[in-house]
Amino acid sequence: MNSLTFLPIFLIFLLTSCGIFTKKPVEPIPPINTINPVEKLQVDINSILQDDLFKSASIGINVISTETDEILYSKNSLRLHHPASTTKLFTAATALIKLGTDFQFETTLYTDTNTETDVRNNIYLKGRGDPVLNIDDIEELAFILVESGVKSILGDIIVDESYFDSVREGPGWMWDDKPFQLSALSIRSIEPEKNMGSRAIACGHILKKKIIEYGIVVSGKVTSGEVPSSAIIISQNLSPPLGQIIRFMNKPSDNWIAEFLFKTIGAEVKGVPGTWRKGREAITEFLNEILTEPPPHRFVDGSGLSRYNLTSSELLTKLLYHMHKQFEIMPEFLSSLPIAGVDGTLRNRMQGMYAEKILRAKTGTLSGVSALAGYTVTADGEVLVFGILISHYLGTSANARGIQDKIGNILTEFSRH
């Protein structure tokens, strides 16, 4: 056989042995690494916290699932901050649980006992801490007095504000944070004149003026005192139920209402007169009842004006978690919170974000302090509670609020799938 005949066979053998014509085995495609949804949530929040604000500012965050009890995110959750107006969450929760959603504030008109129907000696106007009392309410009491047949008052109009103590300003309030002085008998819109005395005296003058307009002769003056045990009730004004008043407080973050509630809690739980100390004791007892070991905290007023107040994001979320489980009062508590992009102090926040119209939370602002704490519902329908406390920054709160809004939006967009 010619040697050239063997050449193609040799070449095929050589190439095959080198693997050129041999089919390589198919290598499996490496699996794609998928990040755990909770880990992704944490990574996303951590990326937001890289903001230059936190080169000097402090932050505390805690996020809990109400369905799994899982802590989805936590950072410095026990670090103490001034809670600012998120203090109102503790005031609202204690009031709803200790007083009940149907609790009403009373303002009562009394007279001395008298056998004559048209003549009275003294009349008494007693306040019991109604934060929404108005001029029309006082005038209605005067009208009922007229309808009872009284023609003449020989004595004085005595105003009784003994349901609260005589301390008018809260502990630790700064001089430029004193928009009011508390009295158990007050109308917010009526500031007493310098020579008139307390807000209670101002209410007494409103009553006197109106009953004179109705034709009743008043011989005496408006003065302070207490209702004697022998006095009889002529008429009474009742406030809206507490469930509504909580909404009046939390939506716009009303400090006036919060402080009236704080002292009222003290009076109803610890005994008259209501004081800031008794309010503090009542809230401390409440937290000890609902939490086995409450994280460190201090509350000295009901609104958050005082910088003596201290709390942590962990305590905020534990309170919110507890309230979420209280079926009877949860609707009133939740409905009192501002809705992102819709109303209250969140009206202009998170607009155009996923959290708009979903997230509900209480805001808090003091100089160098910004807080946000509340509830949101994730893309999967899971209810989360969260607390975000930011402190020790200079300038406006706009940057801190922007960070809170981004975190709130991430929580609302969160999905486990």
Tab-separated table of C-alpha atoms in Angstrom:
chain	number	residue	atom	x	y	z
A	1	MET	CA	0.000	0.000	0.000
A	2	ASN	CA	1.265	3.429	-0.903
A	3	SER	CA	2.502	5.371	2.091
A	4	LEU	CA	0.368	8.304	1.024
A	5	THR	CA	-2.702	6.182	1.696
A	6	PHE	CA	-1.912	6.064	5.401
A	7	LEU	CA	-1.459	9.838	5.759
A	8	PRO	CA	-5.189	10.820	6.178
A	9	ILE	CA	-5.702	8.021	8.658
A	10	PHE	CA	-2.727	9.167	10.669
A	11	LEU	CA	-3.880	12.774	10.726
A	12	ILE	CA	-7.379	11.803	11.905
A	13	PHE	CA	-5.860	9.701	14.682
A	14	LEU	CA	-3.587	12.562	15.710
A	15	LEU	CA	-6.349	15.201	15.823
A	16	THR	CA	-8.692	12.892	17.682
A	17	SER	CA	-6.069	12.181	20.305
A	18	CYS	CA	-5.614	15.942	20.794
A	19	GLY	CA	-9.344	16.310	21.481
A	20	ILE	CA	-10.136	18.581	18.524
A	21	PHE	CA	-12.817	16.282	17.148
A	22	THR	CA	-13.918	15.046	20.557
A	23	LYS	CA	-17.193	16.516	21.942
A	24	LYS	CA	-16.572	18.166	25.318
A	25	PRO	CA	-18.972	17.386	28.153
A	26	VAL	CA	-21.516	20.162	28.885
A	27	GLU	CA	-20.616	21.997	32.065
A	28	PRO	CA	-23.551	22.868	34.354
A	29	ILE	CA	-24.492	26.606	34.588
A	30	PRO	CA	-23.594	27.890	38.036
A	31	PRO	CA	-26.681	28.810	40.109
A	32	ILE	CA	-27.605	32.503	40.395
A	33	ASN	CA	-27.081	33.765	43.927
A	34	THR	CA	-30.441	35.222	45.159
A	35	ILE	CA	-30.370	37.533	48.170
A	36	ASN	CA	-32.789	36.864	51.015
A	37	PRO	CA	-35.588	39.510	50.927
A	38	VAL	CA	-34.993	40.504	54.552
A	39	GLU	CA	-31.257	40.834	53.900
A	40	LYS	CA	-32.029	42.994	50.873
A	41	LEU	CA	-34.279	45.172	53.029
A	42	GLN	CA	-31.458	45.632	55.497
A	43	VAL	CA	-28.947	46.403	52.736
A	44	ASP	CA	-31.312	48.994	51.251
A	45	ILE	CA	-31.827	50.743	54.593
A	46	ASN	CA	-28.100	50.658	55.330
A	47	SER	CA	-27.397	52.335	52.009
A	48	ILE	CA	-29.715	55.216	52.957
A	49	LEU	CA	-27.860	55.612	56.245
A	50	GLN	CA	-24.648	56.400	54.382
A	51	ASP	CA	-25.945	59.959	54.134
A	52	ASP	CA	-23.541	62.692	55.269
A	53	LEU	CA	-26.048	63.644	57.979
A	54	PHE	CA	-24.817	60.732	60.077
A	55	LYS	CA	-21.250	61.954	60.203
A	56	SER	CA	-22.445	63.797	63.306
A	57	ALA	CA	-26.106	62.894	63.884
A	58	SER	CA	-27.356	59.896	65.857
A	59	ILE	CA	-30.037	57.470	64.735
A	60	GLY	CA	-32.050	54.660	66.274
A	61	ILE	CA	-34.274	52.378	64.189
A	62	ASN	CA	-36.399	49.346	64.965
A	63	VAL	CA	-38.780	47.489	62.623
A	64	ILE	CA	-40.989	44.566	63.693
A	65	SER	CA	-43.429	42.370	61.791
A	66	THR	CA	-46.735	42.100	63.644
A	67	GLU	CA	-47.386	38.729	61.972
A	68	THR	CA	-44.117	36.880	62.560
A	69	ASP	CA	-42.835	38.929	65.554
A	70	GLU	CA	-39.577	39.099	63.597
A	71	ILE	CA	-37.252	42.066	63.982
A	72	LEU	CA	-36.676	42.941	60.341
A	73	TYR	CA	-34.237	45.750	61.014
A	74	SER	CA	-32.576	47.210	64.072
A	75	LYS	CA	-29.860	49.798	64.548
A	76	ASN	CA	-29.033	51.442	67.869
A	77	SER	CA	-32.537	50.479	68.971
A	78	LEU	CA	-31.823	51.041	72.671
A	79	ARG	CA	-30.092	54.380	72.201
A	80	LEU	CA	-32.010	57.138	73.993
A	81	HIS	CA	-33.294	60.171	72.096
A	82	HIS	CA	-35.660	63.041	72.763
A	83	PRO	CA	-38.900	61.634	71.328
A	84	ALA	CA	-40.441	65.057	70.581
A	85	SER	CA	-44.092	64.604	69.583
A	86	THR	CA	-43.902	60.818	69.303
A	87	THR	CA	-44.388	61.173	73.075
A	88	LYS	CA	-48.063	61.645	72.178
A	89	LEU	CA	-48.219	57.946	71.215
A	90	PHE	CA	-47.633	57.023	74.860
A	91	THR	CA	-50.137	59.639	76.062
A	92	ALA	CA	-52.780	58.419	73.606
A	93	ALA	CA	-52.236	54.730	74.357
A	94	THR	CA	-52.400	55.207	78.132
A	95	ALA	CA	-55.500	57.392	77.894
A	96	LEU	CA	-57.377	54.966	75.643
A	97	ILE	CA	-56.577	51.947	77.800
A	98	LYS	CA	-56.975	53.557	81.229
A	99	LEU	CA	-59.904	55.896	80.519
A	100	GLY	CA	-61.651	54.127	77.639
A	101	THR	CA	-62.649	55.339	74.187
A	102	ASP	CA	-65.998	56.690	75.460
A	103	PHE	CA	-64.526	58.826	78.270
A	104	GLN	CA	-65.841	62.401	78.228
A	105	PHE	CA	-64.577	65.545	79.930
A	106	GLU	CA	-67.131	67.357	82.100
A	107	THR	CA	-67.695	71.055	82.705
A	108	THR	CA	-70.420	71.613	85.278
A	109	LEU	CA	-72.481	74.531	86.545
A	110	TYR	CA	-73.660	74.360	90.183
A	111	THR	CA	-75.671	76.607	92.495
A	112	ASP	CA	-76.006	76.833	96.235
A	113	THR	CA	-79.072	75.086	97.608
A	114	ASN	CA	-81.937	77.509	97.885
A	115	THR	CA	-85.628	77.115	98.525
A	116	GLU	CA	-86.459	79.993	96.183
A	117	THR	CA	-86.504	78.989	92.506
A	118	ASP	CA	-85.635	82.386	91.044
A	119	VAL	CA	-82.897	83.556	93.450
A	120	ARG	CA	-79.519	82.003	94.083
A	121	ASN	CA	-76.622	82.954	96.296
A	122	ASN	CA	-73.442	81.757	94.529
A	123	ILE	CA	-73.086	79.830	91.310
A	124	TYR	CA	-70.068	77.648	90.557
A	125	LEU	CA	-68.384	76.735	87.280
A	126	LYS	CA	-66.154	73.663	87.637
A	127	GLY	CA	-63.783	72.422	84.950
A	128	ARG	CA	-62.476	68.886	84.662
A	129	GLY	CA	-59.788	69.306	82.064
A	130	ASP	CA	-61.804	69.550	78.838
A	131	PRO	CA	-59.191	70.410	76.156
A	132	VAL	CA	-61.810	71.305	73.531
A	133	LEU	CA	-64.094	73.478	75.670
A	134	ASN	CA	-65.275	76.554	73.760
A	135	ILE	CA	-67.311	79.734	74.237
A	136	ASP	CA	-70.487	78.131	72.889
A	137	ASP	CA	-70.261	75.443	75.579
A	138	ILE	CA	-70.133	78.074	78.351
A	139	GLU	CA	-72.992	79.997	76.797
A	140	GLU	CA	-75.080	76.830	76.615
A	141	LEU	CA	-74.566	76.350	80.362
A	142	ALA	CA	-75.769	79.921	80.884
A	143	PHE	CA	-78.863	79.273	78.766
A	144	ILE	CA	-79.813	76.225	80.843
A	145	LEU	CA	-79.415	78.333	84.000
A	146	VAL	CA	-81.920	80.814	82.578
A	147	GLU	CA	-84.278	78.002	81.589
A	148	SER	CA	-84.224	76.773	85.198
A	149	GLY	CA	-86.008	79.973	86.231
A	150	VAL	CA	-83.193	81.826	88.025
A	151	LYS	CA	-83.728	85.615	87.959
A	152	SER	CA	-81.118	86.864	90.400
A	153	ILE	CA	-77.689	85.835	91.755
A	154	LEU	CA	-76.983	87.543	95.063
A	155	GLY	CA	-73.464	86.188	95.503
A	156	ASP	CA	-70.456	85.513	93.300
A	157	ILE	CA	-69.630	83.445	90.250
A	158	ILE	CA	-66.983	81.048	91.580
A	159	VAL	CA	-64.722	79.161	89.198
A	160	ASP	CA	-63.291	75.829	90.357
A	161	GLU	CA	-60.120	74.568	88.661
A	162	SER	CA	-59.089	72.186	91.454
A	163	TYR	CA	-59.241	69.108	89.173
A	164	PHE	CA	-55.650	70.053	88.192
A	165	ASP	CA	-52.947	71.467	90.406
A	166	SER	CA	-51.888	75.109	90.066
A	167	VAL	CA	-48.606	74.426	88.203
A	168	ARG	CA	-49.200	75.993	84.798
A	169	GLU	CA	-46.107	74.983	82.815
A	170	GLY	CA	-44.607	71.563	82.169
A	171	PRO	CA	-41.225	70.341	83.465
A	172	GLY	CA	-38.341	71.315	81.207
A	173	TRP	CA	-40.329	73.533	78.857
A	174	MET	CA	-38.108	76.131	77.245
A	175	TRP	CA	-39.190	79.767	77.446
A	176	ASP	CA	-39.951	79.866	73.705
A	177	ASP	CA	-41.988	76.640	73.901
A	178	LYS	CA	-44.682	77.987	76.252
A	179	PRO	CA	-47.750	78.664	74.123
A	180	PHE	CA	-50.156	78.164	77.006
A	181	GLN	CA	-50.633	77.893	80.741
A	182	LEU	CA	-52.754	74.992	81.872
A	183	SER	CA	-55.894	75.237	83.968
A	184	ALA	CA	-58.563	72.554	84.421
A	185	LEU	CA	-61.072	75.193	83.251
A	186	SER	CA	-59.786	76.703	80.009
A	187	ILE	CA	-60.861	77.910	76.608
A	188	ARG	CA	-57.887	77.798	74.274
A	189	SER	CA	-58.902	80.828	72.227
A	190	ILE	CA	-59.329	83.063	75.285
A	191	GLU	CA	-56.137	84.446	76.762
A	192	PRO	CA	-56.781	86.004	80.176
A	193	GLU	CA	-55.938	89.657	80.504
A	194	LYS	CA	-53.083	90.514	82.857
A	195	ASN	CA	-55.436	91.884	85.499
A	196	MET	CA	-57.919	89.035	85.070
A	197	GLY	CA	-55.948	86.117	86.547
A	198	SER	CA	-56.133	82.550	85.271
A	199	ARG	CA	-57.889	81.031	82.263
A	200	ALA	CA	-60.549	79.810	84.686
A	201	ILE	CA	-61.336	83.395	85.716
A	202	ALA	CA	-61.642	84.260	82.016
A	203	CYS	CA	-64.214	81.475	81.619
A	204	GLY	CA	-66.120	82.871	84.617
A	205	HIS	CA	-66.320	86.291	82.969
A	206	ILE	CA	-67.694	84.714	79.778
A	207	LEU	CA	-70.404	83.041	81.866
A	208	LYS	CA	-71.197	86.247	83.777
A	209	LYS	CA	-71.479	88.327	80.622
A	210	LYS	CA	-73.842	85.830	79.004
A	211	ILE	CA	-76.199	85.398	81.937
A	212	ILE	CA	-76.428	89.175	82.293
A	213	GLU	CA	-77.336	89.345	78.588
A	214	TYR	CA	-80.090	86.847	79.345
A	215	GLY	CA	-81.499	89.253	81.961
A	216	ILE	CA	-80.230	87.655	85.181
A	217	VAL	CA	-79.080	90.143	87.810
A	218	VAL	CA	-75.589	89.335	89.151
A	219	SER	CA	-74.621	91.164	92.325
A	220	GLY	CA	-71.218	89.673	92.986
A	221	LYS	CA	-67.885	89.230	91.188
A	222	VAL	CA	-66.003	86.415	89.446
A	223	THR	CA	-63.586	84.729	91.838
A	224	SER	CA	-61.761	81.443	92.430
A	225	GLY	CA	-62.867	78.751	94.849
A	226	GLU	CA	-64.182	75.218	95.141
A	227	VAL	CA	-67.631	73.764	94.794
A	228	PRO	CA	-69.075	72.900	98.242
A	229	SER	CA	-70.404	69.395	98.745
A	230	SER	CA	-73.914	70.810	99.314
A	231	ALA	CA	-74.088	72.490	95.873
A	232	ILE	CA	-76.532	71.161	93.312
A	233	ILE	CA	-75.938	70.632	89.592
A	234	ILE	CA	-77.812	72.966	87.257
A	235	SER	CA	-76.268	71.961	83.925
A	236	GLN	CA	-73.346	70.054	82.481
A	237	ASN	CA	-71.372	70.096	79.248
A	238	LEU	CA	-69.746	66.904	77.965
A	239	SER	CA	-66.876	66.842	75.496
A	240	PRO	CA	-66.748	64.559	72.441
A	241	PRO	CA	-65.630	61.022	73.374
A	242	LEU	CA	-61.945	60.388	73.951
A	243	GLY	CA	-61.639	58.372	70.734
A	244	GLN	CA	-62.352	61.558	68.763
A	245	ILE	CA	-60.175	63.763	70.939
A	246	ILE	CA	-57.188	61.451	70.372
A	247	ARG	CA	-57.642	62.108	66.652
A	248	PHE	CA	-57.796	65.870	67.281
A	249	MET	CA	-54.466	65.504	69.093
A	250	ASN	CA	-52.418	63.190	66.875
A	251	LYS	CA	-53.347	64.308	63.364
A	252	PRO	CA	-52.081	67.899	63.776
A	253	SER	CA	-49.798	67.033	66.741
A	254	ASP	CA	-51.672	69.259	69.177
A	255	ASN	CA	-49.613	70.015	72.302
A	256	TRP	CA	-52.513	71.660	74.142
A	257	ILE	CA	-54.689	68.537	74.040
A	258	ALA	CA	-51.750	66.279	74.923
A	259	GLU	CA	-50.992	68.137	78.150
A	260	PHE	CA	-54.649	68.146	79.227
A	261	LEU	CA	-54.756	64.395	78.625
A	262	PHE	CA	-51.534	63.873	80.567
A	263	LYS	CA	-52.837	65.610	83.683
A	264	THR	CA	-56.264	63.983	83.306
A	265	ILE	CA	-54.636	60.540	83.229
A	266	GLY	CA	-52.888	61.505	86.456
A	267	ALA	CA	-56.148	62.650	88.063
A	268	GLU	CA	-58.176	59.610	87.000
A	269	VAL	CA	-55.530	56.960	87.724
A	270	LYS	CA	-53.676	58.426	90.722
A	271	GLY	CA	-56.294	60.781	92.196
A	272	VAL	CA	-57.273	64.450	92.049
A	273	PRO	CA	-55.631	66.864	91.511
A	274	GLY	CA	-54.029	65.897	88.236
A	275	THR	CA	-50.343	66.772	88.063
A	276	TRP	CA	-47.468	66.180	85.692
A	277	ARG	CA	-45.893	63.894	88.290
A	278	LYS	CA	-49.024	61.762	88.556
A	279	GLY	CA	-49.316	61.615	84.772
A	280	ARG	CA	-45.738	60.404	84.580
A	281	GLU	CA	-46.368	57.765	87.246
A	282	ALA	CA	-49.501	56.529	85.483
A	283	ILE	CA	-47.713	56.116	82.138
A	284	THR	CA	-44.775	54.363	83.801
A	285	GLU	CA	-47.173	51.939	85.493
A	286	PHE	CA	-48.955	51.346	82.188
A	287	LEU	CA	-45.696	50.461	80.420
A	288	ASN	CA	-44.749	48.109	83.251
A	289	GLU	CA	-48.120	46.387	82.847
A	290	ILE	CA	-47.844	45.773	79.104
A	291	LEU	CA	-44.103	45.052	78.883
A	292	THR	CA	-42.226	42.598	81.083
A	293	GLU	CA	-39.118	44.770	81.131
A	294	PRO	CA	-39.645	48.133	79.430
A	295	PRO	CA	-36.459	49.570	77.877
A	296	PRO	CA	-35.030	52.614	79.689
A	297	HIS	CA	-37.185	55.720	79.259
A	298	ARG	CA	-38.422	58.908	80.910
A	299	PHE	CA	-41.616	60.895	80.259
A	300	VAL	CA	-42.358	64.113	82.130
A	301	ASP	CA	-45.044	65.661	79.931
A	302	GLY	CA	-47.683	64.513	77.476
A	303	SER	CA	-46.759	66.400	74.320
A	304	GLY	CA	-42.996	65.964	73.971
A	305	LEU	CA	-42.151	69.637	74.427
A	306	SER	CA	-39.807	68.848	77.306
A	307	ARG	CA	-36.252	67.779	76.582
A	308	TYR	CA	-36.348	65.793	79.810
A	309	ASN	CA	-38.287	63.145	77.863
A	310	LEU	CA	-36.154	60.235	76.656
A	311	THR	CA	-37.065	57.066	74.793
A	312	SER	CA	-35.701	54.561	72.277
A	313	SER	CA	-36.879	53.195	68.950
A	314	GLU	CA	-37.274	49.805	70.645
A	315	LEU	CA	-39.752	51.152	73.197
A	316	LEU	CA	-41.672	52.963	70.471
A	317	THR	CA	-42.081	49.791	68.426
A	318	LYS	CA	-42.978	47.696	71.468
A	319	LEU	CA	-45.759	50.151	72.315
A	320	LEU	CA	-47.020	50.164	68.709
A	321	TYR	CA	-46.869	46.367	68.568
A	322	HIS	CA	-48.908	46.102	71.779
A	323	MET	CA	-51.515	48.578	70.565
A	324	HIS	CA	-51.900	46.674	67.294
A	325	LYS	CA	-53.055	43.661	69.306
A	326	GLN	CA	-55.701	45.605	71.272
A	327	PHE	CA	-58.825	44.879	69.232
A	328	GLU	CA	-61.217	47.156	71.149
A	329	ILE	CA	-59.163	50.353	70.927
A	330	MET	CA	-56.904	49.766	67.923
A	331	PRO	CA	-59.328	51.440	65.435
A	332	GLU	CA	-59.312	54.717	67.416
A	333	PHE	CA	-55.554	54.606	67.956
A	334	LEU	CA	-54.734	53.855	64.319
A	335	SER	CA	-57.227	56.333	62.878
A	336	SER	CA	-55.655	59.113	64.938
A	337	LEU	CA	-52.336	58.826	63.080
A	338	PRO	CA	-51.524	61.033	60.065
A	339	ILE	CA	-51.609	59.268	56.680
A	340	ALA	CA	-48.632	59.728	54.341
A	341	GLY	CA	-49.391	62.261	51.636
A	342	VAL	CA	-52.980	62.724	52.849
A	343	ASP	CA	-53.489	64.554	56.150
A	344	GLY	CA	-52.114	65.821	59.422
A	345	THR	CA	-48.393	66.334	59.803
A	346	LEU	CA	-47.730	63.846	56.973
A	347	ARG	CA	-49.886	65.709	54.445
A	348	ASN	CA	-46.906	66.860	52.369
A	349	ARG	CA	-44.643	63.861	52.891
A	350	MET	CA	-44.105	60.726	50.767
A	351	GLN	CA	-46.266	62.115	47.976
A	352	GLY	CA	-45.732	60.116	44.798
A	353	MET	CA	-44.039	57.315	46.725
A	354	TYR	CA	-45.301	53.768	47.170
A	355	ALA	CA	-46.000	54.613	50.831
A	356	GLU	CA	-48.457	57.376	49.941
A	357	LYS	CA	-51.945	56.708	51.387
A	358	ILE	CA	-50.646	53.538	53.095
A	359	LEU	CA	-48.163	54.446	55.824
A	360	ARG	CA	-49.588	55.899	59.065
A	361	ALA	CA	-47.282	57.418	61.638
A	362	LYS	CA	-46.736	60.048	64.315
A	363	THR	CA	-44.134	62.680	63.599
A	364	GLY	CA	-41.942	64.509	66.090
A	365	THR	CA	-39.814	67.630	65.738
A	366	LEU	CA	-37.661	69.699	68.056
A	367	SER	CA	-34.526	71.667	67.260
A	368	GLY	CA	-32.004	69.000	66.211
A	369	VAL	CA	-34.565	66.196	66.644
A	370	SER	CA	-36.767	64.417	64.088
A	371	ALA	CA	-38.860	61.319	64.766
A	372	LEU	CA	-41.285	59.101	62.884
A	373	ALA	CA	-43.055	56.072	64.339
A	374	GLY	CA	-46.072	54.102	63.232
A	375	TYR	CA	-47.383	51.399	60.918
A	376	THR	CA	-47.212	50.433	57.272
A	377	VAL	CA	-48.457	47.556	55.134
A	378	THR	CA	-45.998	45.801	52.827
A	379	ALA	CA	-46.571	44.700	49.224
A	380	ASP	CA	-47.538	41.296	50.660
A	381	GLY	CA	-50.108	42.771	53.055
A	382	GLU	CA	-47.881	42.309	56.114
A	383	VAL	CA	-48.268	44.941	58.835
A	384	LEU	CA	-44.978	46.376	60.114
A	385	VAL	CA	-44.374	48.673	63.074
A	386	PHE	CA	-41.388	50.992	62.977
A	387	GLY	CA	-39.672	53.698	64.966
A	388	ILE	CA	-37.047	56.073	63.566
A	389	LEU	CA	-35.363	58.591	65.892
A	390	ILE	CA	-32.753	61.035	64.557
A	391	SER	CA	-30.977	63.486	66.864
A	392	HIS	CA	-28.061	65.881	67.190
A	393	TYR	CA	-27.992	67.557	63.807
A	394	LEU	CA	-27.799	71.224	62.890
A	395	GLY	CA	-30.105	73.136	60.586
A	396	THR	CA	-33.586	72.218	59.447
A	397	SER	CA	-35.177	68.804	59.743
A	398	ALA	CA	-35.718	68.489	55.963
A	399	ASN	CA	-32.833	66.054	55.411
A	400	ALA	CA	-33.771	63.881	58.394
A	401	ARG	CA	-37.388	63.757	57.228
A	402	GLY	CA	-36.278	62.804	53.732
A	403	ILE	CA	-34.326	59.871	55.155
A	404	GLN	CA	-37.324	58.751	57.215
A	405	ASP	CA	-39.556	58.967	54.145
A	406	LYS	CA	-37.177	56.811	52.096
A	407	ILE	CA	-37.048	54.193	54.837
A	408	GLY	CA	-40.830	54.254	55.193
A	409	ASN	CA	-41.144	53.748	51.447
A	410	ILE	CA	-38.725	50.794	51.464
A	411	LEU	CA	-40.734	49.156	54.234
A	412	THR	CA	-43.985	49.661	52.331
A	413	GLU	CA	-42.500	48.199	49.119
A	414	PHE	CA	-41.023	45.216	50.959
A	415	SER	CA	-42.011	41.756	49.724
A	416	ARG	CA	-40.892	38.340	50.889
A	417	HIS	CA	-41.520	36.905	47.392
